[in-house]
Tab-separated table of C-alpha atoms and ligand atoms in Angstrom:
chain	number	residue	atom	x	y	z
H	1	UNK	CA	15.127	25.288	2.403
H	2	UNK	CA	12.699	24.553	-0.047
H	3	UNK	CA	9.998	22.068	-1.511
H	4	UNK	CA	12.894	20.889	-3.725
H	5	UNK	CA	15.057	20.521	-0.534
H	6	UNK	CA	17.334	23.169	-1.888
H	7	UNK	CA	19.353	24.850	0.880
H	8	UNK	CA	18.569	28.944	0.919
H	9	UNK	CA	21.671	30.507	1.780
H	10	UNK	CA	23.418	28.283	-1.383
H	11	UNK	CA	20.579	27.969	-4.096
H	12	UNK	CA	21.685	31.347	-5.493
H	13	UNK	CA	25.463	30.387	-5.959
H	14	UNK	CA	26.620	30.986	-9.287
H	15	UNK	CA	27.666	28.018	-10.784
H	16	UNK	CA	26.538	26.001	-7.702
H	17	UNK	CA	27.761	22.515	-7.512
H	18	UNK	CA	24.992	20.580	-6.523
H	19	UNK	CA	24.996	16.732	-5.618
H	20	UNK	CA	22.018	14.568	-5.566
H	21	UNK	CA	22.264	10.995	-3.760
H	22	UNK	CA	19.165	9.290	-4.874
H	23	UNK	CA	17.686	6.008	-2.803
H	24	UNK	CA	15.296	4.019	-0.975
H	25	UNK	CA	17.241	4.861	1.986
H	26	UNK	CA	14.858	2.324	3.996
H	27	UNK	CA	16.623	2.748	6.120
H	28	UNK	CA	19.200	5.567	5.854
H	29	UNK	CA	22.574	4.135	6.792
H	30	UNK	CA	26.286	5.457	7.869
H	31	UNK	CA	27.614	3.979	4.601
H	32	UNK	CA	25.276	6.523	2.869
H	33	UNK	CA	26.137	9.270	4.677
H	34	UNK	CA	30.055	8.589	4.303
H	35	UNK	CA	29.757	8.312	0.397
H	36	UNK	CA	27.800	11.236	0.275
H	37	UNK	CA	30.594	13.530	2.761
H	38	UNK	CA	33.613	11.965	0.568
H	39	UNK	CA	31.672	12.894	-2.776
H	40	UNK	CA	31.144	16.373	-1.056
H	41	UNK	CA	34.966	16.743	0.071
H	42	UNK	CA	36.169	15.052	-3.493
H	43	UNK	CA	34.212	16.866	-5.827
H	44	UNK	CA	34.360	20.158	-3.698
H	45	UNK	CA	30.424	20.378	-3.734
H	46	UNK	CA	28.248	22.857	-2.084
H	47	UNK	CA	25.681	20.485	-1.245
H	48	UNK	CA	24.578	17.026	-1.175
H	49	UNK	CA	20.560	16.743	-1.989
H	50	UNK	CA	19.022	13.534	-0.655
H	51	UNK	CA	16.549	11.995	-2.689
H	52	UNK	CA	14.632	9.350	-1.051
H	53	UNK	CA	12.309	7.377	-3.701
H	54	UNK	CA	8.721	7.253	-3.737
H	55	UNK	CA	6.247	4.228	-2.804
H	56	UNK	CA	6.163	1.940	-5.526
H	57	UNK	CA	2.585	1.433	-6.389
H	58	UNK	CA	2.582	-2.108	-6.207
H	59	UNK	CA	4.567	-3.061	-3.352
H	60	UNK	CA	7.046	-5.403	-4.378
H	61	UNK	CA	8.418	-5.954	-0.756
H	62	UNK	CA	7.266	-4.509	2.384
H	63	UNK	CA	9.043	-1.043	2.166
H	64	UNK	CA	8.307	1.449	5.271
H	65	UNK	CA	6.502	4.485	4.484
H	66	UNK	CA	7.503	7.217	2.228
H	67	UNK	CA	6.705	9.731	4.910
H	68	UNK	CA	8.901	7.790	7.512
H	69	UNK	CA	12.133	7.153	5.143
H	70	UNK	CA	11.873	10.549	4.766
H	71	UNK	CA	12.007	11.406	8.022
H	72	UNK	CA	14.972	9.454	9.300
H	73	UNK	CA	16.763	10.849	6.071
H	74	UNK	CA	16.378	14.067	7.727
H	75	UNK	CA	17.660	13.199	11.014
H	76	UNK	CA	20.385	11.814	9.669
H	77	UNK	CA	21.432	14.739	7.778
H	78	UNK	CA	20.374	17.223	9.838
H	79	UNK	CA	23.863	17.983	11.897
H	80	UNK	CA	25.572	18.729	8.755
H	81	UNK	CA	24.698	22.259	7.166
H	82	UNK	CA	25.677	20.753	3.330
H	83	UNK	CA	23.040	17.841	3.504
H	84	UNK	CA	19.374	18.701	2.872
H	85	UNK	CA	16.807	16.373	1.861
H	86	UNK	CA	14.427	16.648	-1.007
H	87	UNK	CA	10.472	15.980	-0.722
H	88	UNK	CA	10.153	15.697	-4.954
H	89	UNK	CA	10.129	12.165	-5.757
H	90	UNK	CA	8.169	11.266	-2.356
H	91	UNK	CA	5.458	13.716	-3.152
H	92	UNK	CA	4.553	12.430	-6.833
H	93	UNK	CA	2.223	9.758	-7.378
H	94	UNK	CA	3.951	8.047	-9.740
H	95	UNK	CA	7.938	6.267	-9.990
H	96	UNK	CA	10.243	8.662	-10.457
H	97	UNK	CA	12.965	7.614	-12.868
H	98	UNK	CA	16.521	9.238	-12.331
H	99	UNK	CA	16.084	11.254	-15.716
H	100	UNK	CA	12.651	12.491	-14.828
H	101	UNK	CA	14.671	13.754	-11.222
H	102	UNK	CA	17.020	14.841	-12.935
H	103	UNK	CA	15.396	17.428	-15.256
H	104	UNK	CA	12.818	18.535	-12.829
H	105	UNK	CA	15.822	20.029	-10.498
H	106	UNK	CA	17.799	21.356	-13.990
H	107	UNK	CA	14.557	23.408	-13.942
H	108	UNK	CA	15.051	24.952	-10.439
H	109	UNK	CA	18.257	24.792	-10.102
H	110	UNK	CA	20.255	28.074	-10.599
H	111	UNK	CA	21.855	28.869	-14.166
H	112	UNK	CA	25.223	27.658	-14.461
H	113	UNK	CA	24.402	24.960	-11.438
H	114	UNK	CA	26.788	21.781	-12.664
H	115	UNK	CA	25.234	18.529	-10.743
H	116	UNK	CA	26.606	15.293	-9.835
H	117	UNK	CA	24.341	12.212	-9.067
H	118	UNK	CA	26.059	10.039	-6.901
H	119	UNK	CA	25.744	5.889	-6.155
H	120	UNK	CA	26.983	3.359	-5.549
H	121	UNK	CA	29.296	0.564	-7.727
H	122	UNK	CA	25.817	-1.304	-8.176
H	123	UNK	CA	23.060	1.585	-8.568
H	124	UNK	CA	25.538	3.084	-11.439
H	125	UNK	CA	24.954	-0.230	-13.133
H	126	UNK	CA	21.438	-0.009	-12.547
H	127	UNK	CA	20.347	3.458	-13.700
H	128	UNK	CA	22.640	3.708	-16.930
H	129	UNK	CA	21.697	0.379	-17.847
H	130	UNK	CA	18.241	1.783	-17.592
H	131	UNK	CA	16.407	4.744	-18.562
H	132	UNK	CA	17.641	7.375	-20.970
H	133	UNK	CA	21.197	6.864	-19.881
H	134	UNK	CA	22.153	9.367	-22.485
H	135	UNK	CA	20.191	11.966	-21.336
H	136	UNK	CA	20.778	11.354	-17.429
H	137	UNK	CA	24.418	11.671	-18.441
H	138	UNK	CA	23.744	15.227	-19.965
H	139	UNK	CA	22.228	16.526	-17.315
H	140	UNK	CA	24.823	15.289	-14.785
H	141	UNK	CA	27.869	13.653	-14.311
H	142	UNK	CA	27.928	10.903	-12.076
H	143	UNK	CA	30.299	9.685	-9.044
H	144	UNK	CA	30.096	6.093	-8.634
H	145	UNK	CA	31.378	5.347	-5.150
H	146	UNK	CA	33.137	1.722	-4.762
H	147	UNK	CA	30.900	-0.372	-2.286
H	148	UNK	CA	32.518	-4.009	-0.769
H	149	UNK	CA	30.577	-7.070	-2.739
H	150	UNK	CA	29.772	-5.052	-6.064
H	151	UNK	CA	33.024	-4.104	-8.426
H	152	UNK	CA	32.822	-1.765	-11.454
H	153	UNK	CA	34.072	-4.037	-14.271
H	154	UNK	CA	30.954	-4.064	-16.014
H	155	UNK	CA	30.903	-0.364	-16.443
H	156	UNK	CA	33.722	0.245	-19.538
H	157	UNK	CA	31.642	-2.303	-21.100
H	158	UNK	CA	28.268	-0.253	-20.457
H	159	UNK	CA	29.933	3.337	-21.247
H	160	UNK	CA	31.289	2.043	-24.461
H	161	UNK	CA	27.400	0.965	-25.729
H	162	UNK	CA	26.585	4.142	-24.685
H	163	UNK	CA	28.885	6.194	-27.075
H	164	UNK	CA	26.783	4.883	-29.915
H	165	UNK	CA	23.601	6.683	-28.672
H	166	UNK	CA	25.610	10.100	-27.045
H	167	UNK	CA	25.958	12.902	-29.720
H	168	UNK	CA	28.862	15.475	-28.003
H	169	UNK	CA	29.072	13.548	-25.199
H	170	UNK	CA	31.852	11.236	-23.988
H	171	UNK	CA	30.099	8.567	-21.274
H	172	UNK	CA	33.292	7.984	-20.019
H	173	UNK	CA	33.840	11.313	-19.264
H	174	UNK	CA	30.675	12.137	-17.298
H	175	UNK	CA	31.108	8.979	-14.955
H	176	UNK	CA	33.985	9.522	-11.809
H	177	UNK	CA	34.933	6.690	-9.534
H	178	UNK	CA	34.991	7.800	-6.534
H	179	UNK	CA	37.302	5.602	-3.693
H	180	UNK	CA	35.162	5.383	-0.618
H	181	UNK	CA	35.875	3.427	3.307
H	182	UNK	CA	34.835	0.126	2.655
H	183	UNK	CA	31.968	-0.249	4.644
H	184	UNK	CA	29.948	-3.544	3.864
H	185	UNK	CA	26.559	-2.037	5.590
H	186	UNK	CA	23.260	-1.985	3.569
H	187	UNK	CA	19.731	-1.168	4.080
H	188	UNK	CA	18.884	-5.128	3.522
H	189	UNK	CA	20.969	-6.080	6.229
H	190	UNK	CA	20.022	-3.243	8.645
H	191	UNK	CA	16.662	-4.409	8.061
H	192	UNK	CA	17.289	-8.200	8.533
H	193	UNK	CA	19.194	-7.100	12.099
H	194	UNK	CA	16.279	-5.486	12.962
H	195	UNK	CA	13.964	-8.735	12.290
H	196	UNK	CA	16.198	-10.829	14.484
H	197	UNK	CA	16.046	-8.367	17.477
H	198	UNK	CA	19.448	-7.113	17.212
H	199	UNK	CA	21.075	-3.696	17.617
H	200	UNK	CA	21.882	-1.133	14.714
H	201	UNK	CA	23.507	0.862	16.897
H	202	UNK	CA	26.722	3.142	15.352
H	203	UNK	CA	25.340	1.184	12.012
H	204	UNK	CA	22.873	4.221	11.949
H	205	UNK	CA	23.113	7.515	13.143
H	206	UNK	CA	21.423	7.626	17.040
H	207	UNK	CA	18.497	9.509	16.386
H	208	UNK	CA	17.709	7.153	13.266
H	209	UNK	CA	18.409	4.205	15.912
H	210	UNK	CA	15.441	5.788	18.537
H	211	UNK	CA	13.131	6.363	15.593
H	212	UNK	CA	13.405	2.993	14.357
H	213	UNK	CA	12.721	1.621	17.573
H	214	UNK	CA	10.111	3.725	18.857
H	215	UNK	CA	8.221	3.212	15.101
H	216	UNK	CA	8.301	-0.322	15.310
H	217	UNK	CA	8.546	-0.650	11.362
H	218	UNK	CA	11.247	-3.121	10.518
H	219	UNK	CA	10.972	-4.953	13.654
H	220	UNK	CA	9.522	-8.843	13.315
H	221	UNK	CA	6.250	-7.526	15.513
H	222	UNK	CA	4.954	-4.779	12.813
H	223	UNK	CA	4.974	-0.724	13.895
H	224	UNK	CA	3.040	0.409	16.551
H	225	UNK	CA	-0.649	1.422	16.494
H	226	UNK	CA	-1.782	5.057	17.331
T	301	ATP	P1	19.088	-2.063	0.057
T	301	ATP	O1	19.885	-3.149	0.720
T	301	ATP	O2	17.661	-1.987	0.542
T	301	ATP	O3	19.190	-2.043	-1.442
T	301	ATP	P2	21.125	-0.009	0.219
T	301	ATP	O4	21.986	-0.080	1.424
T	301	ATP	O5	21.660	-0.503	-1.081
T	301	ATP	O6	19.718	-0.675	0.568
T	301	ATP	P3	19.868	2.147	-1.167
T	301	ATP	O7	18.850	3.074	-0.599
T	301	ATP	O8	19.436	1.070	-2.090
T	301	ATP	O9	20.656	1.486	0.083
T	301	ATP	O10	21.071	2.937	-1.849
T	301	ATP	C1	21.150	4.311	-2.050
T	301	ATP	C2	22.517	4.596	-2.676
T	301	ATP	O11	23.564	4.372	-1.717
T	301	ATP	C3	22.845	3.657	-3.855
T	301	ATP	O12	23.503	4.413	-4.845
T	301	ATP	C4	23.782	2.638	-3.237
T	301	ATP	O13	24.650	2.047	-4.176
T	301	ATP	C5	24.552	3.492	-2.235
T	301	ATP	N1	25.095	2.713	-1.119
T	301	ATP	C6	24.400	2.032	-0.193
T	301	ATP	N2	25.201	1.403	0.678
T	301	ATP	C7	26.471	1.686	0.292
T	301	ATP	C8	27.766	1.294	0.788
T	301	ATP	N3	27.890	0.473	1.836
T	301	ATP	N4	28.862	1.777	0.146
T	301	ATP	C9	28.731	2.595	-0.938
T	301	ATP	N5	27.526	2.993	-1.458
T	301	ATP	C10	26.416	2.537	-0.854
T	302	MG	MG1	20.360	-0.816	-2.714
């Protein structure tokens, strides 16, 4: 594997189908790690590339450590040999946007490589209602996975805007929904669990659950010292 989290024995595929699952992942959840495996299985992709975000500079909330989301990201991917983990947007200083990912790894990625960012119903909304949606559709075409509480009915609305600013490119085209088990789990709520003392157990993958624990971040008494 590489810097770019690119797995060695695949990198060189021609016409590699590479997905990238961008998020806080603070923590990493089941829920993330089934939309990413159905995405996989769907879309018959070589990999999944897990992209957990940077610090924000000014620290809106209290979000654990870049270093530390990181880690449990790679834990919980580690059993499956098409999940690696990506150190790019952690290792910049400043916010990565999704088109800023997105050509960085068209730049490393081998020729022919066709990629697939994949989200969530609400993150979908998010990022193409955001920056350079146009472009972040060019470079890849996106699998938004249905998640309990959000729905997608905003999204026709959203591609249709877009076709005014695509040239040769049909939004609607470049965005798949993708069906996924309804699992109403999120980082918020592992998080809030965690505050009130109770377990996350089989909400997280078991090493993510000893990490947490032994860490001490997201627990109401602060992490440990030393
Ligand atoms: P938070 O509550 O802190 O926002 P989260 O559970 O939404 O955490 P993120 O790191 O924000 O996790 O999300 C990373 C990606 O995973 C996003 O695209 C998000 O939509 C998707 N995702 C998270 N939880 C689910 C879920 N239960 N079902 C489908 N997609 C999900
Ligand atoms: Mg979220």
């Amino acid at each position: 594997m590489d810097q770019d989290g690119l797995i060695s024995g695949l990198r060189d595929l021609p016409g590699l189908r590479l997905g990238i699952m961008g998020g806080a992942f603070d923590p990493i959840h089941i829920a993330h790690l089934v939309t990413a495996q159905e995405a996989l299985a769907e879309f018959n992709l070589d990999q999944v590339l897990f992209m957990p975000a940077g610090d924000p500079p000014h620290k809106s909330r209290k979000m654990a450590p870049a270093e530390f989301r990181y880690l449990l990201t790679e834990v919980a991917t580690a059993g499956n040999p098409r999940f690696s983990v990506s150190r790019y947007e952690i290792s910049r200083e400043e916010v990565s946007y999704t088109v800023d990912t997105l050509e960085h790894l068209a730049g490393v990625v081998p020729p022919g490589t066709e990629m697939f960012f994949i989200t969530g119903a609400d993150a979908v909304l998010d990022i193409l209602g955001w920056k350079d949606p146009a472009r972040v559709l060019e470079l890849s075409t996106f699998i938004a996975a249905t998640r309990p509480g959000y729905d997608l009915s905003r999204l026709a609305g959203l591609l249709e805007k877009l076709r005014s600013t695509t040239v040769g490119l049909v939004p609607e085209a470049r965005v798949k929904i993708l069906e996924v088990p309804a699992l109403s789990i999120s980082s918020s709520m592992i998080r809030e669990r965690l505050m009130a003392g109770k377990t996350v157990r089989y909400l997280v993958p078991d090493p993510v659950a000893y990490l947490i624990e032994k860490s001490g971040y997201y627990a109401a008494t602060g992490p440990a010292s030393g």
